Structures are given as structure tokens and as C-alpha cells.
Short mmCIF file of C-alpha atoms in Angstrom, two decimals:
data_model
loop_
_atom_site.label_atom_id
_atom_site.label_comp_id
_atom_site.label_asym_id
_atom_site.label_seq_id
_atom_site.Cartn_x
_atom_site.Cartn_y
_atom_site.Cartn_z
CA MET P 620 -0.03 0.42 0.04
CA HIS P 621 0.96 3.53 -0.39
CA VAL P 622 1.50 4.92 3.59
CA GLU P 623 2.96 8.06 2.46
CA ALA P 624 -0.01 9.16 0.09
CA LEU P 625 -2.72 7.76 2.78
CA ALA P 626 -0.78 9.60 5.44
CA GLU P 627 -1.03 13.01 3.32
CA LYS P 628 -4.87 12.10 2.35
CA LEU P 629 -5.64 11.58 6.44
CA ILE P 630 -3.70 15.18 7.31
CA ALA P 631 -5.89 17.03 4.63
CA ALA P 632 -9.15 15.41 5.59
CA ARG P 633 -8.61 16.04 9.44
CA ARG P 634 -6.87 20.12 8.59
CA SER P 635 -10.15 20.56 6.16
CA LEU P 636 -12.70 18.29 7.85
CA GLU P 637 -13.72 17.17 4.03
CA ARG P 638 -13.89 13.68 5.26
CA ILE P 639 -13.30 10.48 3.13
CA ALA P 640 -15.83 8.22 2.40
CA ALA P 641 -14.13 5.55 0.78
CA LEU P 642 -10.31 4.47 0.15
CA ALA P 643 -8.90 3.32 -3.08
CA PRO P 644 -7.64 -0.41 -2.97
CA ASP P 645 -3.79 0.19 -2.90
CA GLU P 646 -4.47 3.06 0.22
CA ILE P 647 -5.86 0.08 2.17
CA PRO P 648 -3.82 -1.26 5.58
CA GLU P 649 -3.63 -4.56 5.60
CA SER P 650 -2.01 -4.85 8.85
CA ALA P 651 -1.54 -3.32 11.97
CA ALA P 652 1.93 -2.68 11.56
CA GLN P 653 0.84 -1.37 8.18
CA GLY P 654 -1.36 1.33 9.80
CA TYR P 655 1.27 2.10 12.35
CA ALA P 656 3.22 3.07 9.60
CA VAL P 657 0.75 5.29 8.04
CA GLN P 658 0.82 6.86 12.16
CA ASP P 659 4.08 7.36 11.63
CA ALA P 660 4.25 9.34 8.35
CA ILE P 661 1.68 11.31 9.98
CA LEU P 662 3.72 12.34 12.66
CA GLN P 663 6.78 13.45 10.76
CA ARG P 664 5.15 15.64 8.55
CA LEU P 665 3.30 17.14 11.40
CA ALA P 666 6.56 17.77 13.82
CA LEU P 667 4.77 17.84 16.36
CA PRO P 668 5.32 16.34 20.36
CA ILE P 669 3.85 13.28 21.47
CA ALA P 670 2.68 14.46 24.98
CA GLY P 671 1.21 11.08 25.54
CA TRP P 672 -1.03 7.84 24.31
CA LYS P 673 -4.08 6.04 24.02
CA VAL P 674 -4.43 2.54 24.42
CA GLY P 675 -6.95 0.11 24.21
CA ALA P 676 -8.45 -3.10 23.37
CA SER P 677 -11.68 -5.08 21.82
CA SER P 678 -11.87 -7.54 24.70
CA PRO P 679 -9.31 -8.38 27.77
CA SER P 680 -8.31 -10.82 25.27
CA ALA P 681 -7.80 -9.19 22.46
CA ALA P 682 -4.92 -7.53 21.09
CA PRO P 683 -4.60 -3.84 22.04
CA GLN P 684 -4.45 -0.97 19.67
CA ALA P 685 -2.47 2.61 20.49
CA GLY P 686 -2.26 5.71 19.23
CA PRO P 687 -0.34 8.88 19.57
CA ILE P 688 -1.47 12.68 21.35
CA LEU P 689 -0.51 15.04 20.27
CA ALA P 690 1.16 18.84 22.12
CA ASP P 691 -1.53 20.31 20.71
CA ARG P 692 -4.13 18.33 21.09
CA LEU P 693 -4.01 17.81 25.01
CA GLN P 694 -5.20 19.68 27.82
CA PRO P 695 -5.28 20.14 31.74
CA SER P 696 -8.98 20.29 33.26
CA PRO P 697 -10.79 22.47 33.02
CA ALA P 698 -10.14 22.52 29.37
CA ARG P 699 -11.04 24.74 26.79
CA PHE P 700 -11.17 23.30 22.51
CA ALA P 701 -11.66 24.86 20.01
CA MET P 702 -13.59 22.80 17.15
CA PRO P 703 -15.17 23.94 13.92
CA ALA P 704 -19.11 23.38 13.58
CA LYS P 705 -18.37 20.10 10.87
CA ALA P 706 -16.62 18.34 13.87
CA PHE P 707 -17.79 15.33 15.66
CA ARG P 708 -17.26 16.25 19.47
CA THR P 709 -17.57 12.82 20.36
CA VAL P 710 -16.39 11.87 23.87
CA GLU P 711 -16.14 9.42 26.39
CA GLY P 712 -15.37 8.86 30.13
CA GLU P 713 -11.71 7.59 30.81
CA VAL P 714 -8.79 6.84 33.59
CA ALA P 715 -5.61 8.09 32.04
CA PHE P 716 -1.99 7.70 34.09
CA THR P 717 0.71 11.00 34.25
CA LEU P 718 4.26 8.19 34.04
CA GLY P 719 6.85 8.84 36.53
CA ARG P 720 9.76 8.00 34.81
CA ASP P 721 10.75 7.19 31.32
CA LEU P 722 10.45 3.77 30.01
CA PRO P 723 13.49 3.84 27.28
CA THR P 724 13.85 0.96 24.47
CA ARG P 725 16.22 -2.12 25.81
CA SER P 726 17.00 -5.64 24.57
CA GLN P 727 14.20 -7.19 27.43
CA GLY P 728 10.81 -6.24 27.80
CA TYR P 729 8.65 -4.95 30.42
CA GLY P 730 7.30 -6.93 32.93
CA GLU P 731 3.66 -5.77 34.31
CA ASP P 732 4.74 -4.98 37.35
CA GLU P 733 7.25 -2.84 36.10
CA VAL P 734 5.15 -0.71 34.02
CA TRP P 735 2.61 -0.36 36.80
CA ASP P 736 5.20 0.75 39.20
CA ALA P 737 6.71 3.89 36.63
CA MET P 738 2.67 5.24 36.85
CA ALA P 739 2.95 8.73 39.08
CA ALA P 740 -0.96 9.78 38.95
CA LEU P 741 -3.77 8.40 37.92
CA HIS P 742 -6.29 10.57 36.36
CA VAL P 743 -9.73 11.25 35.28
CA GLY P 744 -9.93 12.37 31.60
CA ILE P 745 -12.01 12.65 28.47
CA GLU P 746 -11.53 11.53 25.25
CA VAL P 747 -12.51 13.86 22.13
CA LEU P 748 -12.74 11.49 19.27
CA GLU P 749 -12.42 13.00 15.61
CA SER P 750 -12.01 10.92 12.56
CA SER P 751 -10.55 11.75 9.00
CA PHE P 752 -13.90 9.14 7.41
CA ILE P 753 -17.33 10.00 7.13
CA ASP P 754 -18.50 6.50 8.59
CA ARG P 755 -15.36 4.97 10.79
CA ARG P 756 -17.22 2.01 10.94
CA LYS P 757 -16.97 1.08 7.28
CA ILE P 758 -13.59 1.70 6.86
CA SER P 759 -10.69 -0.43 7.81
CA GLU P 760 -9.57 -1.40 10.97
CA PHE P 761 -6.48 -0.31 10.27
CA ALA P 762 -7.43 2.27 8.00
CA VAL P 763 -8.33 3.87 11.33
CA LEU P 764 -5.83 2.36 13.32
CA GLY P 765 -3.48 4.91 10.94
CA ASP P 766 -5.98 8.03 11.37
CA LEU P 767 -3.66 8.63 14.83
CA LEU P 768 -6.50 5.76 16.40
CA ASN P 769 -9.62 8.90 16.08
CA ASN P 770 -7.71 10.96 18.59
CA GLY P 771 -9.27 14.66 18.28
CA ALA P 772 -8.17 16.37 21.70
CA TYR P 773 -7.91 14.92 25.54
CA CYS P 774 -8.48 16.30 28.73
CA TYR P 775 -7.17 15.30 32.09
CA GLY P 776 -8.26 16.06 35.60
CA THR P 777 -6.05 17.10 38.53
CA ALA P 778 -3.81 14.35 39.54
CA VAL P 779 -4.51 11.36 42.13
CA LYS P 780 -1.55 10.14 43.54
CA ASP P 781 -2.34 7.78 46.31
CA TRP P 782 -4.32 5.89 43.79
CA ARG P 783 -2.91 2.30 44.03
CA HIS P 784 -5.72 0.98 46.79
CA LEU P 785 -8.33 2.21 44.44
CA ASP P 786 -10.89 0.55 42.40
CA VAL P 787 -8.93 1.63 39.06
CA ALA P 788 -10.60 -1.37 36.55
CA THR P 789 -14.60 -1.01 37.68
CA PRO P 790 -15.72 2.78 39.37
CA GLU P 791 -18.97 4.12 38.24
CA ALA P 792 -18.64 6.20 35.92
CA THR P 793 -20.64 9.00 34.31
CA ILE P 794 -20.81 11.54 31.35
CA ALA P 795 -22.56 14.92 31.49
CA ILE P 796 -23.37 17.09 29.07
CA ASP P 797 -24.66 21.17 30.30
CA GLY P 798 -24.86 19.59 33.45
CA ARG P 799 -27.14 16.91 32.14
CA GLU P 800 -25.78 13.16 33.20
CA LEU P 801 -26.52 11.33 30.19
CA ARG P 802 -24.11 8.34 30.38
CA ARG P 803 -23.98 6.39 34.19
CA ALA P 804 -21.89 2.81 33.65
CA LYS P 805 -19.79 0.66 36.36
CA ALA P 806 -18.61 -2.42 33.33
CA GLY P 807 -15.13 -0.96 33.09
CA THR P 808 -13.47 -0.72 29.57
CA PRO P 809 -13.50 -3.37 27.12
CA GLY P 810 -10.21 -3.98 27.24
CA GLY P 811 -9.76 -5.04 30.62
CA HIS P 812 -7.72 -3.65 33.06
CA PRO P 813 -5.51 -0.94 32.68
CA LYS P 814 -2.25 -3.28 33.74
CA ARG P 815 -1.98 -5.84 30.70
CA LEU P 816 -2.85 -2.45 28.50
CA LEU P 817 -0.13 0.19 29.77
CA VAL P 818 2.67 -3.11 29.35
CA TRP P 819 2.19 -4.15 26.11
CA LEU P 820 2.04 0.10 25.36
CA ALA P 821 5.80 0.05 26.74
CA ASN P 822 6.65 -2.73 24.58
CA HIS P 823 5.32 -1.39 21.42
CA ALA P 824 6.15 1.83 21.46
CA ALA P 825 9.29 0.74 22.76
CA ALA P 826 9.80 -1.17 19.57
CA ARG P 827 8.18 1.52 17.28
CA GLY P 828 11.11 3.86 18.46
CA HIS P 829 8.66 5.84 20.71
CA SER P 830 9.69 4.82 23.86
CA LEU P 831 7.53 6.35 27.07
CA LYS P 832 8.79 9.45 28.71
CA ALA P 833 8.40 10.84 32.21
CA GLY P 834 5.37 13.51 32.28
CA MET P 835 3.67 11.69 29.18
CA ILE P 836 -0.63 11.54 29.89
CA ILE P 837 -1.17 7.53 28.83
CA THR P 838 -5.76 7.42 28.79
CA THR P 839 -6.68 3.14 28.93
CA GLY P 840 -10.05 3.48 27.15
CA SER P 841 -14.09 4.28 27.58
CA HIS P 842 -15.44 3.36 30.77
CA THR P 843 -19.02 5.50 29.23
CA GLY P 844 -18.96 4.75 25.49
CA MET P 845 -18.87 7.42 23.22
CA ILE P 846 -22.09 10.62 23.04
CA ASP P 847 -21.74 13.02 20.62
CA ALA P 848 -21.62 16.60 22.00
CA PRO P 849 -23.12 20.34 20.48
CA PRO P 850 -21.28 23.35 19.69
CA GLY P 851 -20.53 25.09 22.55
CA ALA P 852 -21.16 21.77 25.53
CA THR P 853 -19.50 21.67 28.33
CA VAL P 854 -19.02 18.19 29.12
CA THR P 855 -17.61 16.56 32.69
CA ALA P 856 -17.09 12.96 33.34
CA ARG P 857 -16.79 11.84 37.14
CA LEU P 858 -15.61 8.28 37.88
CA LYS P 859 -16.18 7.42 41.72
CA GLY P 860 -13.80 7.56 43.83
CA LEU P 861 -10.75 8.70 41.14
CA GLY P 862 -12.18 12.52 40.39
CA GLU P 863 -13.81 14.64 37.59
CA ALA P 864 -12.67 16.22 34.13
CA THR P 865 -14.41 18.86 32.60
CA LEU P 866 -13.77 20.51 28.88
CA GLN P 867 -15.60 22.94 27.03
CA PHE P 868 -16.32 23.44 23.28
CA ALA P 869 -15.77 26.57 21.45
#
């Protein structure tokens, strides 16, 4: 497939919000490796720092997937994101972590306990999903992966430093728009416990030459499912016992 051509096409679609209905056969990634190659081509062109990562999976036994969160898309709560009228503004309530130390590339892979111990703080977060495609459900999953795994923006709440005794897997989660609660859930994320996702990400990122750095925000999947917010909305996610995060769309 033409990695560079697809990267250019995805960047243009994000900038113009003239979304893509379908891809030509030679533009469709056929594997996760090709999807990540498209991510890397986008990163090279945009030349923006990676401030964090998103990682998730469709089930506790499914292979995880990851995408970078760029520095211009990450804000602390209360955040304010300027979004064009045509933006999707799809939001999710999530659990994120701040990495306390570098996890550099090395010959020996990282283990779960080592990566878990490297997490310095926990945050409630809100991911804003965006897409280069009119309907990403009709597009190859590896093309969606190449599109920075749908990340449009991320807001993270106050750091909780004494978090290891808390329920980070299945906290009660709510999300409200303009003060009205629209979703309440307590099932956790589709990918299961964040511990297994974080160790996978540490090894994946190191293998790609994007080793995780201290201070990065790493988010671990949706606790609320996806909700579309209208222009100008204020969105608040709360996870019981963990805190909250708020953003406003300008």
C-alpha cells in the first residue's frame, strides 16, 4: 500500500474536515504494522511532540491498539477546545495515568509490575474523538488505526497520587453534557484492566522507536462509551472515588 499517500490524505482531511467516504484499494492498510506505519508518516509530517498515548482493546483477550496524543491536543481540566462546527465532538470518560519515569528501548521487554510501578499519578480524563472518515465503521480497522486511532483531543483532571488502593478497573463512571447526566456505567473498559494495556504499550512504543517518557499522559480506554456533544457544550466526566474532568467546546 502507499503509506505516504494515505498519510497525506488523512492530514488533509483532518485539517479541512472534508472527510473521506472510501479509500482506493492501494490506500487500505492490510495489517496493524501498516496502520502504525501510516501513524509514523503522519507524525513525521506534523513534527509535533508526542505528549501522551491512548491504548485500548476490544476485549480483555484482544490485541491492544495504540495511538499518539499530540501536544497541541492535550489540556488539563478545565479545558477549552476550539472545534469547527463540522467536528464530531464525540466524547468518552476514561482513566489516565501520568508516567513517572522514562521507559526506554532496551533488549529485555518490560513486565507488568515494572510498568505499573512507573505510573506516578492517576487522572480522570475525557477523550474527544475525531476522524478523517465520514463513517469510520465502514473503513478498515487498520486505516482507522493509521488515523491516529481517532484521537482529536484529550483533557485530564487533577492528579491523584495516592491511587493504588483505588478501583481503577471498574469505577462507577458518569458523563454529563451541560449539567445533564447522559450515561452511567460500572463495567470498566472493553480492554479489561489497565495494567495489561500499559505494559503492552510500553513494549510496543519502545519497539517503534517512540519509547515512553516521564510526564506523558496515558489513557486506557472508555468507561462510558461514546456520546456526541453539540457545539459550545460543557462536558464533565466523573469516576467515583477517582475524581472528575471538565472541558468546554468553543
